[in-house]
CSV table of C-alpha atoms and ligand atoms in Angstrom, one decimal:
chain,number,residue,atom,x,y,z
E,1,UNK,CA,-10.1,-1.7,24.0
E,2,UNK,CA,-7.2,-1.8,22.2
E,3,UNK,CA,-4.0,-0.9,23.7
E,4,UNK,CA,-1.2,0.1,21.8
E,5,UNK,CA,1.3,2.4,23.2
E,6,UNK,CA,3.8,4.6,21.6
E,7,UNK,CA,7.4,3.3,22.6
E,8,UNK,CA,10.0,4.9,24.3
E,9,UNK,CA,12.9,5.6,22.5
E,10,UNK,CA,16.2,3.7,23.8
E,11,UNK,CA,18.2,6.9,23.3
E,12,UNK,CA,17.3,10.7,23.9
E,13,UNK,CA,15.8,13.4,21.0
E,14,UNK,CA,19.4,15.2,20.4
E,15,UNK,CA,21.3,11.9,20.6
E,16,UNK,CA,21.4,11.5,16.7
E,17,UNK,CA,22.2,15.2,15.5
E,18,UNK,CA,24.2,16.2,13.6
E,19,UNK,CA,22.6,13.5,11.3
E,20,UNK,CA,18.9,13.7,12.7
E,21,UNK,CA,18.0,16.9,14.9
E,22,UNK,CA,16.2,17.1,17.6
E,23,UNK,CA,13.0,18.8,16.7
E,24,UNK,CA,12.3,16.8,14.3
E,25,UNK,CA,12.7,13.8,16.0
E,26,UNK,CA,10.7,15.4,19.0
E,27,UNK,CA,7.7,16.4,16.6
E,28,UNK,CA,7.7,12.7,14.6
E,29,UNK,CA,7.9,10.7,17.7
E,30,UNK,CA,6.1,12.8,20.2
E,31,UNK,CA,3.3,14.1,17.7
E,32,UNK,CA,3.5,12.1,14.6
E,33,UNK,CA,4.0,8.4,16.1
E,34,UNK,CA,1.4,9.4,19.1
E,35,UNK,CA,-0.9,10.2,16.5
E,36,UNK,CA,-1.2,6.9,14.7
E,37,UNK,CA,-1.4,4.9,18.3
E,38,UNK,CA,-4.6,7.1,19.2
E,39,UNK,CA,-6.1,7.1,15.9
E,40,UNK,CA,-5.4,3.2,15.4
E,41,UNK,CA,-6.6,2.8,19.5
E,42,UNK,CA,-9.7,4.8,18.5
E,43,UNK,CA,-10.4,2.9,15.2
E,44,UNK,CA,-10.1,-0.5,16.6
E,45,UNK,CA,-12.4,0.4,19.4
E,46,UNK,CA,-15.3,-1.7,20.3
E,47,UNK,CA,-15.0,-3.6,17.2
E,48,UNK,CA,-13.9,-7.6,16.6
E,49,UNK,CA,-10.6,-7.1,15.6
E,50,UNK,CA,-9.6,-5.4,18.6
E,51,UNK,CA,-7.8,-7.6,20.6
E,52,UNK,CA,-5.8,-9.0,17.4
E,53,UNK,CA,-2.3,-8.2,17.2
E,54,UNK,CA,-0.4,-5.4,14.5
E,55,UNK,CA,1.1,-8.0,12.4
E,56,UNK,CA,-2.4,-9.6,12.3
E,57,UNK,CA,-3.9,-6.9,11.3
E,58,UNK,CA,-1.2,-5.6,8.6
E,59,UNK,CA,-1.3,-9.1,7.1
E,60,UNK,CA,-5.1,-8.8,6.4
E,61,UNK,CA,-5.4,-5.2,5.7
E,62,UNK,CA,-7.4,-5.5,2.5
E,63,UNK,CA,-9.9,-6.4,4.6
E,64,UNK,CA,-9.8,-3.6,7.1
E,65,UNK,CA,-10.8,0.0,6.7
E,66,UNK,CA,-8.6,3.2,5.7
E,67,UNK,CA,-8.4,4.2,9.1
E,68,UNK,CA,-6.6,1.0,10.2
E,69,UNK,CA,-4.1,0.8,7.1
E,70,UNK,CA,-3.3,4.2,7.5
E,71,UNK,CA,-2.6,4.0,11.2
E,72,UNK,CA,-1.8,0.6,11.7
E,73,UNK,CA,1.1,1.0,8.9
E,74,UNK,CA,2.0,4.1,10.9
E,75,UNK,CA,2.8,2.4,14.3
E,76,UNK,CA,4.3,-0.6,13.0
E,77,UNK,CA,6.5,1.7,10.6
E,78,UNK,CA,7.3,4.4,12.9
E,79,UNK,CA,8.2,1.7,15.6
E,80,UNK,CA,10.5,0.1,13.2
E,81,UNK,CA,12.3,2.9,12.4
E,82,UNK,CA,12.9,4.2,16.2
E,83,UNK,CA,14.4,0.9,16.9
E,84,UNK,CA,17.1,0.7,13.2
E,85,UNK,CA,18.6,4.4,14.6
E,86,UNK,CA,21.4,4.8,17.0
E,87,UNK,CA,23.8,7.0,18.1
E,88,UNK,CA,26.5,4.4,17.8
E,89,UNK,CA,25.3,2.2,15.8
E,90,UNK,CA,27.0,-0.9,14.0
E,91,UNK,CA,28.2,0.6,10.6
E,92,UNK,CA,28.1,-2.6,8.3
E,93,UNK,CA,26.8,-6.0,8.7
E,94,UNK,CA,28.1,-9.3,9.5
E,95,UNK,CA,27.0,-12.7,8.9
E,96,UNK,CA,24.4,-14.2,6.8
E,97,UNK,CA,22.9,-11.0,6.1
E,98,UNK,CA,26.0,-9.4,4.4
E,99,UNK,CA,26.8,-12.7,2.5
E,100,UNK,CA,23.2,-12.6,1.5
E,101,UNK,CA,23.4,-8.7,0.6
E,102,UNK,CA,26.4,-9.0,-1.4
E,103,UNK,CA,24.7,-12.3,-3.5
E,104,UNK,CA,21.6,-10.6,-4.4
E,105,UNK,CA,22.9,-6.6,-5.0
E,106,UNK,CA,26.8,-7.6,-5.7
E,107,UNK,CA,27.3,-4.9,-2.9
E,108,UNK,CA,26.5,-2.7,0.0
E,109,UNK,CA,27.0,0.4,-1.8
E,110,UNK,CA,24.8,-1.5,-4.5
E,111,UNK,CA,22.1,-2.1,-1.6
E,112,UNK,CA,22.4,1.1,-0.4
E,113,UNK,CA,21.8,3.0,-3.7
E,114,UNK,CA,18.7,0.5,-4.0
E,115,UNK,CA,17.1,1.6,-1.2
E,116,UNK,CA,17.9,5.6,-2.1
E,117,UNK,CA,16.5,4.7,-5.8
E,118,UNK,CA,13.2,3.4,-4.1
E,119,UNK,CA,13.2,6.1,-1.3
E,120,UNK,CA,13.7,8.9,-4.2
E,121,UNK,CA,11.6,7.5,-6.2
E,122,UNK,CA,8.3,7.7,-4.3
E,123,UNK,CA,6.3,10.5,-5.6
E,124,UNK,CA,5.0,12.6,-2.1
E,125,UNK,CA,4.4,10.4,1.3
E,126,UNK,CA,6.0,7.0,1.4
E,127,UNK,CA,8.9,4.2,2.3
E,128,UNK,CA,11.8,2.5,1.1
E,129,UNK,CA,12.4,-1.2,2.5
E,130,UNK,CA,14.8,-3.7,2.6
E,131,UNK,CA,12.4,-6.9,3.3
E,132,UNK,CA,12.6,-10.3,3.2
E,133,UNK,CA,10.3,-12.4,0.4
E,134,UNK,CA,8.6,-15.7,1.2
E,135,UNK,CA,12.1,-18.0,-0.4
E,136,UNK,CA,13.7,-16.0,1.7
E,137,UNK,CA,15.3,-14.1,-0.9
E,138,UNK,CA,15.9,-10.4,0.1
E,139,UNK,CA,14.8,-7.1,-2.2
E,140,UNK,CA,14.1,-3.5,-1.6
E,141,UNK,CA,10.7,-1.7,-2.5
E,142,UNK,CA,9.1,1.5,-2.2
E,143,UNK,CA,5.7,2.1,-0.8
E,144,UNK,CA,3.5,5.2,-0.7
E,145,UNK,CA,1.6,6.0,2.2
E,146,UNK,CA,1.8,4.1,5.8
E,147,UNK,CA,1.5,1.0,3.8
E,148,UNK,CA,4.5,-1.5,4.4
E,149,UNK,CA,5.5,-5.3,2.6
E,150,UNK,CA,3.7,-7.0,5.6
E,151,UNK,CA,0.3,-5.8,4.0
E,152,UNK,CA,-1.8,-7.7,1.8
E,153,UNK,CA,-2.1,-4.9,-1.5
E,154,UNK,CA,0.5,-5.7,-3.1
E,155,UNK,CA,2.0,-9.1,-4.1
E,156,UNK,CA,4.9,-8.0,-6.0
E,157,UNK,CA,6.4,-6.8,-3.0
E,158,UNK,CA,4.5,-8.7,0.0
E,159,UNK,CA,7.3,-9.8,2.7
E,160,UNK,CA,8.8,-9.3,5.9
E,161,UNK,CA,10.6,-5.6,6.7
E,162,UNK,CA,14.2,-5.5,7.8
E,163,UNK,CA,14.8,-1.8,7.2
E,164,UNK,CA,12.8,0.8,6.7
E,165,UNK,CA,13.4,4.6,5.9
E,166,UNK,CA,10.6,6.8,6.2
E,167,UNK,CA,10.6,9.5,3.3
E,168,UNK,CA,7.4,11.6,4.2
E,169,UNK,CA,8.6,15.2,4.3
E,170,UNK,CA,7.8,15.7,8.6
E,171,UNK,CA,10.9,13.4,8.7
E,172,UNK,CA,13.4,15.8,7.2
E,173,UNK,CA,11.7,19.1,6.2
E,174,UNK,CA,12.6,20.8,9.4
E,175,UNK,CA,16.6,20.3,8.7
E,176,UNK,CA,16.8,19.7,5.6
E,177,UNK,CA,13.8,21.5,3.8
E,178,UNK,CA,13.6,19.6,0.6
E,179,UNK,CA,17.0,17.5,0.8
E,180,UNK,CA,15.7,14.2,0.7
E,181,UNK,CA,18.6,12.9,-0.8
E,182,UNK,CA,20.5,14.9,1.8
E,183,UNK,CA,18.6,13.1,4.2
E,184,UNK,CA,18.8,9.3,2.9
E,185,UNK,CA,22.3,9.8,3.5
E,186,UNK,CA,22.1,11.4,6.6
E,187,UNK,CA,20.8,7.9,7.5
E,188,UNK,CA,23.1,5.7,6.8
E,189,UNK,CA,24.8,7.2,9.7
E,190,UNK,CA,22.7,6.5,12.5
E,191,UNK,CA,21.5,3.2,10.8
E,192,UNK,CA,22.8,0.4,13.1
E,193,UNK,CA,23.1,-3.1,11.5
E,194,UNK,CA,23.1,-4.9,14.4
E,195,UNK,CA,19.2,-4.4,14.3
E,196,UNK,CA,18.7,-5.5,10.9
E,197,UNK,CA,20.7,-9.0,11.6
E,198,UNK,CA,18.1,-9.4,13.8
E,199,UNK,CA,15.3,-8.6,11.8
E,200,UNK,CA,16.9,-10.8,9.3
E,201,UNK,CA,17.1,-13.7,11.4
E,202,UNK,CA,13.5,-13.1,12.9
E,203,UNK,CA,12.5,-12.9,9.4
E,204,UNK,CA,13.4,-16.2,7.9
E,205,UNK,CA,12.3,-17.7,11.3
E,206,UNK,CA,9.0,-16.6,10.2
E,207,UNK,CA,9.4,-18.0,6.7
Q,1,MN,MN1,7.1,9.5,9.9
């Protein structure tokens, strides 16, 4: 039997209003997040690929059924994005990952209206990314669904996530009704860049 778990969140539902409010985050991690982990637990179930692990799985998911994309994407996205949020997060990056930002966009703002381009730019239920390509070269992409750059569906934009914002309406409706821009840059606020170093460096460790 598989056995993913929903994680715990490192801070508490109300600890990111007034950017993110706390039903919202409540309902998408308690409800939304849970919902995936059962549905990929129960998909997975007595079956071959069941003891294989979520990056595995995601890497391969042409091969797997609807059930698994869907939900499989969901907990690997939702888990990324409980983990990029904080209530004092690090406003800008540092490092490698700035110099690298600033050579491939020109700037942060640049980046940043990237990622809202991609984010506003998927039509109904999606993502917006910040990944890092095979050359370790970095770009930004959206995707529809649960689907994510670690899946195997779409070469053009096939890579390892750094970032992700998730654009499907339960993750801004209640607060912001149909805002999405509102909320994109509601985000940047709780973003904390610390986490996507890491990511960064985990990344090209991978590469
Ligand atoms: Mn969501």
């Amino acid at each position: 039997m598989s056995t993913f778990n929903l994680p715990t969140l490192p801070y508490t539902y109300d600890a990111l209003e007034p950017h993110f409010d706390k039903e919202t985050m409540m309902i998408h991690h308690s409800k939304h997040h849970q919902a995936y982990v059962t549905n990929l637990n129960n998909a997975l179930a007595g079956t071959a690929n069941e003891t294989k692990a979520l990056e595995e799985l995601l890497g391969e998911i042409s091969t797997h059924s609807a059930a698994v994309r869907n939900n499989g994407g969901g907990h690997f996205n939702h888990s990324l994005f409980w983990s990029l949020l904080s209530p004092t997060p690090k406003q800008a990056p540092e490092g490698a990952l700035a110099a690298r930002i600033t050579e491939t966009f020109g700037s942060m703002e640049a980046l940043k209206a990237e990622i809202t381009k991609a984010g506003m730019g998927q039509f109904g239920s999606g993502w917006s990314w910040l990944y890092v390509k095979a050359d370790g070269s970095l770009a930004v992409a959206g995707t529809p669904n649960q689907d994510n750059p670690l899946m195997d569906v779409n070469p053009t934009q096939q890579g390892y996530p750094i970032l992700g914002v998730d654009v499907w309406e339960h993750a801004y409706y209640l607060q912001y009704q149909n805002r999405r821009a509102d909320y994109l840059d509601a985000f940047w606020s709780v973003l904390d860049w610390s986490v996507v170093e890491k990511n960064y460096e985990l990344a090209l460790s991978k590469m």
